[in-house]
Amino acid sequence: MKSTKPDRRRFIITSLLFVLFLCVLASINQARFDSLLKFALANIPSKSSNLSSDNLIASSSDDIRILIGILTLPDQYNRRHFLRLIYGTQSATGARVDVKFVFCNLTKEDQKVLVALEIMRYDDIIILNCKENMNKGKTYTYFSSLPELLNTTDMPYPPYHYVVKADDDTYFRLDSLVESLKPLPRKDLYYGYVIPCPSMDPFVHYMSGMGYLVSWDIAEWIRESDIPKNHLEGPEDKIFGQWIRDGHRAKNRYNAKWSMYNYPEPHTGCTHELWPNTIAVHLLKTQEKWIHTLKYFNVTDNLKPSKLYHIT
């Protein structure tokens, strides 16, 4: 009977030590678990790091983001389908280039059906709140609408580094365009083909309407400033240059001449022969001119061989 008390005391002490050991072990494992959990959470990619809206998905934060807005008319269905082939078969290394077709409000019932089908299929159309025009403010509406349309919290800022206004008879070679932009500033930039044709000084006049580019901050300035609002009518490219001049914008300017030019025929002071270092060719008014240009640049060289077709 006397031996049971020490045994009971020893059992209690042993049990308490064992419980204490379990508590220490549990706290160590909890600390390790917490550290592991923090590490895992810290390395889960954030949804906000992906540009998930309007197909604006960049493969790298260093990639240049470019919006090419092709100003056209609602009824130009065939031209849009053709240009989708032209730009859909191009790729640009180190850049995300989105091509959108831009026009004013639809006015006919067939447009409302056919354009809606295009949007459902391609999602590459911007319809501005304006009456269709060429030199009465359409270009202003295009640039001034972009910040409101595209500045959202689920996309990076700016959504595009550069915004292009292009004609639908201009052919841009995207890789060449991107390569020319890589060394240039991403702010306060005005880029294009200097008018008049003999001029090489981008600070004297303005960039041709064939296709000019500005950095995103200039698009935001156009939206906010009274200078463009009070001067809308006139040749759109010339008026745009006047805005830039009056607003003391675009301390960075780039003359892409002679990599941008008009189609060789008919010959003028703004034309020269097609050549390999081309960024853009303008005034492709006919199918024949387009075909000649596309053949010169060997755009079908990457066609994969197949038993399903024979093209020689």
Tab-separated table of C-alpha atoms in Angstrom:
chain	number	residue	atom	x	y	z
A	1	MET	CA	0.000	0.000	0.000
A	2	LYS	CA	2.823	2.425	0.730
A	3	SER	CA	4.328	1.928	-2.709
A	4	THR	CA	1.217	3.077	-4.559
A	5	LYS	CA	1.530	6.774	-3.585
A	6	PRO	CA	5.015	7.332	-5.121
A	7	ASP	CA	3.896	5.438	-8.219
A	8	ARG	CA	0.807	7.602	-8.559
A	9	ARG	CA	2.859	10.778	-8.082
A	10	ARG	CA	5.386	9.592	-10.667
A	11	PHE	CA	2.580	8.830	-13.113
A	12	ILE	CA	1.047	12.289	-12.677
A	13	ILE	CA	4.388	14.061	-13.167
A	14	THR	CA	5.156	11.942	-16.229
A	15	SER	CA	1.746	12.698	-17.690
A	16	LEU	CA	2.163	16.446	-17.115
A	17	LEU	CA	5.579	16.394	-18.773
A	18	PHE	CA	4.146	14.486	-21.727
A	19	VAL	CA	1.292	16.985	-22.092
A	20	LEU	CA	3.783	19.877	-21.904
A	21	PHE	CA	5.892	18.191	-24.583
A	22	LEU	CA	2.846	17.865	-26.836
A	23	CYS	CA	2.017	21.541	-26.346
A	24	VAL	CA	5.548	22.611	-27.267
A	25	LEU	CA	5.503	20.345	-30.303
A	26	ALA	CA	2.150	21.686	-31.399
A	27	SER	CA	3.313	25.302	-31.087
A	28	ILE	CA	6.424	24.567	-33.154
A	29	ASN	CA	4.368	22.903	-35.876
A	30	GLN	CA	1.866	25.765	-35.814
A	31	ALA	CA	4.695	28.259	-36.309
A	32	ARG	CA	6.029	26.233	-39.181
A	33	PHE	CA	2.560	25.943	-40.665
A	34	ASP	CA	1.979	29.694	-40.349
A	35	SER	CA	5.294	30.407	-42.060
A	36	LEU	CA	4.488	27.980	-44.824
A	37	LEU	CA	1.032	29.481	-45.252
A	38	LYS	CA	2.417	33.015	-45.444
A	39	PHE	CA	4.964	31.900	-48.017
A	40	ALA	CA	2.312	30.217	-50.131
A	41	LEU	CA	-0.049	33.181	-50.007
A	42	ALA	CA	2.743	35.570	-50.872
A	43	ASN	CA	3.512	33.588	-54.011
A	44	ILE	CA	-0.004	33.109	-55.342
A	45	PRO	CA	-0.356	35.315	-58.461
A	46	SER	CA	-2.775	38.157	-57.926
A	47	LYS	CA	-5.741	38.340	-60.287
A	48	SER	CA	-5.122	42.048	-60.675
A	49	SER	CA	-1.747	41.346	-62.258
A	50	ASN	CA	-3.491	39.975	-65.342
A	51	LEU	CA	-5.068	42.248	-67.937
A	52	SER	CA	-8.310	40.359	-68.263
A	53	SER	CA	-10.557	42.956	-69.905
A	54	ASP	CA	-11.139	43.467	-73.646
A	55	ASN	CA	-8.420	40.963	-74.583
A	56	LEU	CA	-5.763	43.291	-73.175
A	57	ILE	CA	-3.468	40.563	-71.850
A	58	ALA	CA	0.237	41.348	-71.787
A	59	SER	CA	2.740	38.527	-71.531
A	60	SER	CA	5.165	40.682	-69.564
A	61	SER	CA	5.037	43.917	-67.613
A	62	ASP	CA	7.876	45.175	-69.822
A	63	ASP	CA	5.947	44.615	-73.047
A	64	ILE	CA	4.826	47.682	-74.964
A	65	ARG	CA	1.036	47.999	-75.091
A	66	ILE	CA	-0.298	49.645	-78.255
A	67	LEU	CA	-3.841	50.397	-79.355
A	68	ILE	CA	-4.314	50.917	-83.096
A	69	GLY	CA	-7.645	52.585	-83.750
A	70	ILE	CA	-8.583	52.358	-87.426
A	71	LEU	CA	-11.084	55.108	-88.159
A	72	THR	CA	-13.572	53.781	-90.681
A	73	LEU	CA	-17.316	53.695	-91.467
A	74	PRO	CA	-19.993	51.282	-90.241
A	75	ASP	CA	-20.833	50.055	-93.761
A	76	GLN	CA	-17.231	49.094	-94.570
A	77	TYR	CA	-17.784	45.422	-93.711
A	78	ASN	CA	-15.559	43.989	-96.439
A	79	ARG	CA	-12.711	46.353	-95.584
A	80	ARG	CA	-12.844	45.353	-91.921
A	81	HIS	CA	-12.819	41.633	-92.734
A	82	PHE	CA	-9.851	42.176	-95.047
A	83	LEU	CA	-7.931	44.142	-92.414
A	84	ARG	CA	-8.609	41.418	-89.857
A	85	LEU	CA	-6.687	39.063	-92.141
A	86	ILE	CA	-3.873	41.598	-92.507
A	87	TYR	CA	-3.394	42.190	-88.775
A	88	GLY	CA	-4.542	38.825	-87.480
A	89	THR	CA	-1.675	37.063	-89.271
A	90	GLN	CA	0.974	39.379	-87.835
A	91	SER	CA	2.771	39.111	-84.515
A	92	ALA	CA	4.945	41.604	-82.684
A	93	THR	CA	7.766	40.517	-80.395
A	94	GLY	CA	7.861	42.300	-77.048
A	95	ALA	CA	4.500	44.006	-77.450
A	96	ARG	CA	0.772	43.647	-77.089
A	97	VAL	CA	-0.912	45.275	-80.083
A	98	ASP	CA	-4.700	45.559	-80.172
A	99	VAL	CA	-6.378	46.645	-83.400
A	100	LYS	CA	-9.847	48.184	-83.080
A	101	PHE	CA	-12.190	49.598	-85.718
A	102	VAL	CA	-13.635	52.972	-84.749
A	103	PHE	CA	-16.754	54.701	-86.029
A	104	CYS	CA	-19.641	56.846	-84.796
A	105	ASN	CA	-23.184	55.895	-83.824
A	106	LEU	CA	-25.052	53.443	-86.040
A	107	THR	CA	-27.903	54.950	-88.036
A	108	LYS	CA	-29.437	52.038	-89.996
A	109	GLU	CA	-31.207	48.861	-88.946
A	110	ASP	CA	-28.920	46.585	-90.980
A	111	GLN	CA	-25.881	48.136	-89.281
A	112	LYS	CA	-27.317	47.371	-85.860
A	113	VAL	CA	-27.634	43.698	-86.753
A	114	LEU	CA	-24.448	43.181	-88.765
A	115	VAL	CA	-22.150	45.256	-86.554
A	116	ALA	CA	-23.566	43.515	-83.469
A	117	LEU	CA	-22.666	40.165	-85.074
A	118	GLU	CA	-19.142	41.442	-85.747
A	119	ILE	CA	-18.764	42.470	-82.114
A	120	MET	CA	-20.028	39.097	-80.923
A	121	ARG	CA	-17.563	37.307	-83.188
A	122	TYR	CA	-14.471	39.546	-83.075
A	123	ASP	CA	-14.890	42.057	-80.195
A	124	ASP	CA	-12.743	44.597	-82.050
A	125	ILE	CA	-15.087	47.549	-82.588
A	126	ILE	CA	-15.419	50.860	-80.741
A	127	ILE	CA	-18.606	52.834	-81.419
A	128	LEU	CA	-18.200	56.472	-80.445
A	129	ASN	CA	-21.018	58.722	-79.312
A	130	CYS	CA	-20.933	61.063	-82.311
A	131	LYS	CA	-22.394	61.681	-85.749
A	132	GLU	CA	-20.239	60.217	-88.491
A	133	ASN	CA	-17.783	62.773	-89.893
A	134	MET	CA	-14.219	63.155	-91.084
A	135	ASN	CA	-13.115	66.645	-90.099
A	136	LYS	CA	-15.687	67.783	-87.544
A	137	GLY	CA	-14.477	66.186	-84.353
A	138	LYS	CA	-14.398	62.414	-84.859
A	139	THR	CA	-10.688	62.259	-84.087
A	140	TYR	CA	-11.241	64.335	-80.953
A	141	THR	CA	-14.056	62.035	-79.839
A	142	TYR	CA	-11.829	59.012	-80.404
A	143	PHE	CA	-8.898	60.194	-78.316
A	144	SER	CA	-10.949	61.923	-75.621
A	145	SER	CA	-13.175	58.860	-75.094
A	146	LEU	CA	-10.358	56.379	-74.509
A	147	PRO	CA	-9.470	57.298	-70.889
A	148	GLU	CA	-13.079	56.868	-69.774
A	149	LEU	CA	-13.513	53.647	-71.766
A	150	LEU	CA	-10.250	51.963	-70.799
A	151	ASN	CA	-9.047	53.270	-67.421
A	152	THR	CA	-10.335	50.592	-65.030
A	153	THR	CA	-9.141	49.187	-61.736
A	154	ASP	CA	-8.766	45.630	-63.047
A	155	MET	CA	-6.138	46.628	-65.616
A	156	PRO	CA	-2.672	48.169	-65.296
A	157	TYR	CA	-2.097	51.851	-65.722
A	158	PRO	CA	-1.846	52.995	-68.367
A	159	PRO	CA	-3.920	50.406	-70.256
A	160	TYR	CA	-1.867	51.293	-73.344
A	161	HIS	CA	1.467	53.063	-73.553
A	162	TYR	CA	0.674	54.325	-77.044
A	163	VAL	CA	-2.485	55.066	-79.015
A	164	VAL	CA	-2.543	55.159	-82.820
A	165	LYS	CA	-5.045	56.867	-85.077
A	166	ALA	CA	-4.880	55.106	-88.460
A	167	ASP	CA	-6.684	55.297	-91.788
A	168	ASP	CA	-8.272	52.156	-93.210
A	169	ASP	CA	-6.115	52.429	-96.339
A	170	THR	CA	-2.865	52.244	-94.338
A	171	TYR	CA	-0.889	49.034	-93.847
A	172	PHE	CA	1.135	48.904	-90.621
A	173	ARG	CA	3.868	46.300	-90.248
A	174	LEU	CA	3.556	45.638	-86.543
A	175	ASP	CA	7.026	44.249	-85.857
A	176	SER	CA	8.629	47.259	-87.528
A	177	LEU	CA	6.389	49.631	-85.604
A	178	VAL	CA	7.254	47.992	-82.282
A	179	GLU	CA	10.995	47.962	-82.986
A	180	SER	CA	10.913	51.676	-83.750
A	181	LEU	CA	9.106	52.370	-80.458
A	182	LYS	CA	11.346	50.347	-78.137
A	183	PRO	CA	14.014	53.062	-77.673
A	184	LEU	CA	11.492	55.924	-77.446
A	185	PRO	CA	9.956	57.555	-74.352
A	186	ARG	CA	6.592	56.296	-73.171
A	187	LYS	CA	5.380	59.746	-72.166
A	188	ASP	CA	4.738	63.000	-74.003
A	189	LEU	CA	5.442	61.375	-77.391
A	190	TYR	CA	4.075	62.385	-80.816
A	191	TYR	CA	5.097	60.023	-83.636
A	192	GLY	CA	4.389	59.791	-87.353
A	193	TYR	CA	5.104	61.072	-90.848
A	194	VAL	CA	5.883	64.790	-90.824
A	195	ILE	CA	3.899	67.046	-93.135
A	196	PRO	CA	4.724	68.754	-95.474
A	197	CYS	CA	6.403	65.948	-97.390
A	198	PRO	CA	9.865	67.563	-97.814
A	199	SER	CA	10.087	68.424	-94.093
A	200	MET	CA	12.117	66.305	-91.668
A	201	ASP	CA	11.459	68.456	-88.583
A	202	PRO	CA	8.613	67.104	-86.400
A	203	PHE	CA	8.555	70.305	-84.334
A	204	VAL	CA	7.500	72.582	-87.194
A	205	HIS	CA	4.214	71.247	-88.552
A	206	TYR	CA	2.234	68.062	-87.835
A	207	MET	CA	1.995	64.311	-88.512
A	208	SER	CA	0.113	62.972	-91.527
A	209	GLY	CA	-3.334	61.478	-90.955
A	210	MET	CA	-2.226	58.198	-92.561
A	211	GLY	CA	-1.395	57.084	-89.033
A	212	TYR	CA	0.070	58.941	-86.075
A	213	LEU	CA	0.752	57.853	-82.524
A	214	VAL	CA	0.730	59.554	-79.148
A	215	SER	CA	1.532	58.355	-75.654
A	216	TRP	CA	-1.335	57.690	-73.254
A	217	ASP	CA	-0.778	60.861	-71.236
A	218	ILE	CA	-1.509	62.960	-74.329
A	219	ALA	CA	-4.820	61.126	-74.841
A	220	GLU	CA	-5.689	62.020	-71.237
A	221	TRP	CA	-4.700	65.634	-71.828
A	222	ILE	CA	-6.973	65.781	-74.893
A	223	ARG	CA	-9.866	64.640	-72.720
A	224	GLU	CA	-9.190	67.202	-69.984
A	225	SER	CA	-8.026	70.282	-71.925
A	226	ASP	CA	-10.233	73.013	-73.364
A	227	ILE	CA	-7.819	73.564	-76.248
A	228	PRO	CA	-9.056	70.634	-78.393
A	229	LYS	CA	-12.701	71.190	-77.360
A	230	ASN	CA	-12.623	74.725	-78.741
A	231	HIS	CA	-10.996	73.811	-82.049
A	232	LEU	CA	-12.645	70.781	-83.629
A	233	GLU	CA	-13.273	71.557	-87.296
A	234	GLY	CA	-10.729	71.346	-90.069
A	235	PRO	CA	-8.337	68.759	-91.573
A	236	GLU	CA	-8.098	66.372	-88.633
A	237	ASP	CA	-4.343	65.742	-88.729
A	238	LYS	CA	-3.547	69.436	-89.091
A	239	ILE	CA	-5.947	70.358	-86.279
A	240	PHE	CA	-4.404	67.667	-84.071
A	241	GLY	CA	-0.967	69.165	-84.626
A	242	GLN	CA	-2.371	72.575	-83.698
A	243	TRP	CA	-3.671	71.178	-80.379
A	244	ILE	CA	-0.244	69.813	-79.575
A	245	ARG	CA	1.412	73.097	-80.441
A	246	ASP	CA	-1.073	75.300	-78.530
A	247	GLY	CA	-0.950	73.028	-75.495
A	248	HIS	CA	2.852	72.878	-75.455
A	249	ARG	CA	2.685	69.087	-75.509
A	250	ALA	CA	4.902	66.391	-76.999
A	251	LYS	CA	8.385	67.505	-76.078
A	252	ASN	CA	9.307	64.063	-77.459
A	253	ARG	CA	8.649	63.752	-81.189
A	254	TYR	CA	9.681	61.124	-83.688
A	255	ASN	CA	9.631	61.476	-87.450
A	256	ALA	CA	9.194	57.971	-88.928
A	257	LYS	CA	9.916	59.199	-92.444
A	258	TRP	CA	10.906	57.430	-94.728
A	259	SER	CA	9.747	54.203	-93.137
A	260	MET	CA	6.236	55.604	-93.451
A	261	TYR	CA	5.159	56.800	-96.883
A	262	ASN	CA	2.450	56.818	-99.529
A	263	TYR	CA	2.141	54.016	-102.070
A	264	PRO	CA	4.554	54.598	-104.979
A	265	GLU	CA	1.851	55.379	-107.551
A	266	PRO	CA	0.901	58.006	-108.441
A	267	HIS	CA	4.279	59.510	-107.689
A	268	THR	CA	4.312	62.586	-105.438
A	269	GLY	CA	6.692	64.149	-102.949
A	270	CYS	CA	5.244	61.836	-100.270
A	271	THR	CA	5.931	58.571	-102.133
A	272	HIS	CA	8.819	56.251	-102.814
A	273	GLU	CA	9.245	52.630	-103.808
A	274	LEU	CA	8.433	49.870	-101.365
A	275	TRP	CA	11.456	48.922	-99.286
A	276	PRO	CA	12.272	46.426	-96.496
A	277	ASN	CA	12.515	48.935	-93.626
A	278	THR	CA	8.870	49.940	-93.966
A	279	ILE	CA	6.670	50.698	-90.972
A	280	ALA	CA	3.549	51.827	-92.847
A	281	VAL	CA	2.304	52.262	-96.411
A	282	HIS	CA	-0.565	54.663	-97.072
A	283	LEU	CA	-3.112	55.195	-99.872
A	284	LEU	CA	-3.761	51.524	-100.583
A	285	LYS	CA	-7.009	52.458	-102.281
A	286	THR	CA	-7.426	49.394	-104.492
A	287	GLN	CA	-7.181	45.634	-104.111
A	288	GLU	CA	-4.325	45.600	-106.631
A	289	LYS	CA	-2.243	47.989	-104.524
A	290	TRP	CA	-2.844	45.901	-101.421
A	291	ILE	CA	-1.864	42.681	-103.209
A	292	HIS	CA	1.293	44.229	-104.665
A	293	THR	CA	2.293	45.502	-101.217
A	294	LEU	CA	1.578	42.214	-99.443
A	295	LYS	CA	3.490	40.238	-102.069
A	296	TYR	CA	6.484	42.551	-101.734
A	297	PHE	CA	6.671	41.863	-97.992
A	298	ASN	CA	6.189	38.097	-98.483
A	299	VAL	CA	3.351	37.952	-95.986
A	300	THR	CA	2.394	34.376	-96.941
A	301	ASP	CA	5.873	32.894	-96.490
A	302	ASN	CA	4.831	31.252	-93.219
A	303	LEU	CA	1.984	29.310	-94.819
A	304	LYS	CA	2.246	25.752	-93.543
A	305	PRO	CA	2.302	22.955	-96.137
A	306	SER	CA	-0.738	20.710	-96.146
A	307	LYS	CA	-2.470	18.084	-98.237
A	308	LEU	CA	-5.609	20.185	-97.992
A	309	TYR	CA	-4.459	22.879	-100.425
A	310	HIS	CA	-2.030	23.529	-103.271
A	311	ILE	CA	-0.856	27.121	-103.630
A	312	THR	CA	2.060	27.646	-106.006
